[in-house]
Amino acid sequence: NGAMAARFERMGLMPALGPGRRSCLIIALAWGSLAAGWHGDASARAPSARRTAVTCKQATTQAGKQVADNRIARSRYEIVERYEAGVALLGTEVKSCRKGNINLRDGFAQIKPDGCWLMNVHVGKHDSTGRAFNHEERRPRRLLLRKREIEKMEKAVDSKGFTLVPLRCYFNAGNYLKVEIGVARGLKDYDKRDQLKGRDIQRDVQRELKDFRTT
């Protein structure tokens, strides 16, 4: 600010000032710079605005993205009914799920007196968070379901011997993490053989159609 006052003096934009007035001018220029920042100067806010825009863009790209798929459950079980459930997660768990660091393979859902819980699902620790603030990887996590849905699932498990398995995990259009829970019945050996045979037939049909279109 002192250099700026001297430059104004050389340019003839103001008369030469004494030491006392020069000090007052320097203080006034400093207060002017601070006031510009307090009143939200666009140049001062630009870096923060750019960072916010990038963060929002990254969060938007996660919407509708599938982060985990339990293919083994589809090969071992017959899925009778499906439910979409929210999950009560910690902040580090959400960050790990956004990176796809979640495994549904050994997971299952269990109904308890206080609600429905997702059990034994592995959510990896967040790499840039300290150990003291990180989460337990296989801790029970509450599933967010309606009371009527929980009662219906409990009835299927108790009376018909079905199992509740997580099928896939994804971010919905509102950018919330959701888990698809399947009411499943274990496949017997002949069911698995029929399933594999049907897949082979479907694969052969698709191959024939592809050859027909190319000729």
XYZ file of C-alpha atoms in Angstrom:
215
model
C 0.000 0.000 0.000
C 2.923 2.355 0.633
C 4.234 1.659 -2.878
C 0.760 2.356 -4.281
C 0.609 5.734 -2.525
C 4.063 6.636 -3.849
C 2.985 5.665 -7.392
C -0.104 7.904 -7.170
C 2.157 10.732 -5.992
C 4.566 10.297 -8.952
C 1.675 10.180 -11.417
C 0.417 13.502 -10.139
C -2.958 12.094 -9.139
C -2.581 13.628 -5.677
C -0.353 16.288 -4.146
C 2.703 15.298 -2.163
C 1.741 14.249 1.321
C 3.654 14.533 4.516
C 4.623 11.522 6.606
C 1.515 11.786 8.813
C -0.960 12.019 5.945
C 0.905 9.309 4.054
C 0.366 6.948 7.023
C -3.344 7.787 7.071
C -3.580 7.040 3.344
C -1.860 3.657 3.806
C -4.300 2.729 6.583
C -7.254 3.793 4.411
C -6.035 1.648 1.510
C -5.598 -1.358 3.822
C -9.125 -0.961 5.200
C -10.433 -0.707 1.656
C -8.829 -4.040 0.735
C -10.319 -5.725 3.796
C -13.752 -4.266 3.094
C -13.652 -5.679 -0.424
C -13.090 -9.151 1.014
C -15.814 -8.752 3.672
C -18.383 -7.638 1.109
C -17.783 -10.740 -1.003
C -15.454 -9.498 -3.699
C -15.876 -11.778 -6.746
C -12.146 -12.199 -7.269
C -11.664 -13.235 -3.640
C -14.483 -15.775 -3.794
C -13.573 -17.272 -7.160
C -11.251 -20.082 -5.922
C -13.789 -21.188 -3.293
C -16.591 -21.091 -5.845
C -14.562 -23.219 -8.244
C -13.867 -25.787 -5.524
C -17.583 -25.917 -4.634
C -18.523 -26.400 -8.280
C -16.075 -29.287 -8.665
C -17.370 -30.952 -5.486
C -20.986 -30.660 -6.639
C -20.060 -32.076 -10.041
C -18.351 -35.077 -8.466
C -21.381 -35.751 -6.246
C -23.749 -35.456 -9.221
C -21.826 -38.051 -11.222
C -22.374 -40.556 -8.378
C -26.173 -40.376 -8.729
C -27.553 -43.536 -10.339
C -24.197 -45.336 -10.082
C -24.054 -48.991 -8.977
C -21.172 -49.593 -6.575
C -21.631 -53.299 -5.677
C -23.327 -56.359 -7.193
C -23.873 -59.729 -5.503
C -23.763 -62.130 -8.449
C -23.148 -65.151 -6.251
C -26.498 -64.632 -4.512
C -28.287 -64.780 -7.869
C -26.622 -68.095 -8.682
C -27.380 -69.657 -5.285
C -30.891 -68.350 -4.650
C -34.193 -67.875 -6.386
C -35.243 -64.271 -5.780
C -38.957 -64.157 -4.976
C -39.348 -60.486 -4.013
C -37.177 -57.373 -3.914
C -37.129 -54.348 -1.608
C -35.225 -51.072 -1.823
C -33.788 -50.009 1.528
C -31.773 -47.075 2.729
C -28.789 -47.633 5.012
C -27.713 -45.743 8.131
C -24.013 -45.069 7.452
C -21.164 -43.096 8.956
C -19.402 -40.415 6.952
C -16.314 -42.527 6.277
C -18.540 -45.391 5.098
C -20.293 -43.174 2.556
C -16.922 -42.019 1.185
C -15.715 -45.611 0.851
C -18.938 -46.641 -0.903
C -18.553 -43.798 -3.400
C -15.214 -45.352 -4.354
C -16.846 -48.777 -4.732
C -15.066 -50.173 -1.677
C -17.980 -52.372 -0.553
C -18.517 -56.131 -0.853
C -21.947 -57.797 -0.500
C -20.781 -61.373 -1.064
C -21.038 -62.675 2.531
C -23.771 -60.316 3.638
C -27.328 -61.006 4.774
C -30.194 -59.126 6.370
C -31.568 -60.014 9.786
C -34.780 -58.872 11.430
C -34.472 -57.966 15.117
C -36.950 -56.445 17.606
C -35.568 -52.961 16.859
C -35.701 -53.260 13.052
C -33.964 -54.829 10.078
C -30.167 -54.918 10.014
C -27.586 -55.501 7.291
C -25.041 -57.987 8.619
C -21.522 -59.014 7.614
C -21.238 -56.613 4.659
C -17.657 -55.447 4.211
C -17.170 -51.688 3.777
C -13.475 -50.886 3.502
C -11.876 -48.242 5.670
C -11.495 -44.766 4.185
C -7.883 -44.424 3.095
C -7.363 -40.781 4.085
C -8.998 -40.999 7.547
C -7.082 -41.880 10.693
C -7.613 -45.173 12.458
C -9.211 -43.544 15.504
C -11.926 -41.903 13.383
C -12.504 -44.766 10.927
C -15.346 -47.285 11.019
C -15.493 -51.011 11.740
C -15.567 -52.789 8.395
C -18.201 -55.464 9.115
C -20.323 -53.750 11.747
C -24.156 -54.223 11.699
C -25.897 -51.403 9.813
C -29.540 -50.480 10.157
C -31.690 -50.783 7.041
C -34.240 -48.009 6.558
C -37.514 -49.747 5.672
C -41.194 -49.134 6.329
C -42.752 -51.047 9.200
C -45.140 -52.791 6.811
C -42.228 -53.991 4.655
C -40.355 -55.341 7.677
C -43.433 -57.233 8.861
C -43.924 -58.758 5.427
C -40.293 -59.841 5.227
C -40.388 -61.282 8.755
C -43.477 -63.331 7.880
C -41.740 -64.762 4.795
C -38.644 -65.695 6.782
C -40.505 -67.277 9.727
C -43.276 -69.159 7.914
C -41.734 -70.076 4.571
C -38.050 -70.364 5.399
C -36.833 -67.642 3.051
C -33.520 -65.815 3.420
C -32.853 -62.085 3.107
C -29.813 -61.335 0.948
C -28.385 -58.040 -0.391
C -28.385 -58.099 -4.202
C -26.832 -54.795 -5.191
C -25.843 -51.411 -3.801
C -26.210 -48.130 -5.679
C -26.724 -44.376 -5.414
C -30.230 -43.331 -6.457
C -31.244 -40.203 -8.375
C -31.208 -38.219 -5.135
C -27.587 -39.326 -4.506
C -28.551 -41.489 -1.498
C -27.052 -44.943 -1.028
C -29.607 -47.738 -1.437
C -29.406 -51.508 -1.022
C -31.656 -53.913 -2.899
C -32.726 -56.699 -0.533
C -34.011 -59.940 -2.005
C -36.389 -62.395 -0.332
C -34.679 -65.569 -1.538
C -35.116 -69.324 -1.555
C -32.097 -71.576 -1.801
C -31.762 -73.413 -5.114
C -31.439 -77.191 -5.112
C -29.009 -79.025 -7.375
C -31.535 -79.701 -10.105
C -32.669 -76.066 -9.988
C -29.085 -74.961 -10.549
C -28.723 -77.376 -13.462
C -31.898 -76.033 -15.054
C -30.687 -72.491 -14.518
C -27.334 -73.198 -16.168
C -29.065 -74.983 -19.046
C -31.335 -72.010 -19.595
C -28.341 -69.662 -19.670
C -26.599 -71.851 -22.239
C -29.701 -71.876 -24.434
C -30.049 -68.108 -24.175
C -26.363 -67.644 -25.026
C -26.724 -69.883 -28.096
C -29.794 -67.969 -29.275
C -28.001 -64.647 -28.942
C -25.012 -66.010 -30.842
C -27.257 -67.248 -33.676
C -29.013 -63.885 -33.874
C -25.674 -62.075 -34.028
C -24.452 -64.359 -36.864
C -27.719 -63.870 -38.726
C -27.468 -60.080 -38.552
C -23.882 -60.023 -39.792
C -24.621 -62.213 -42.840
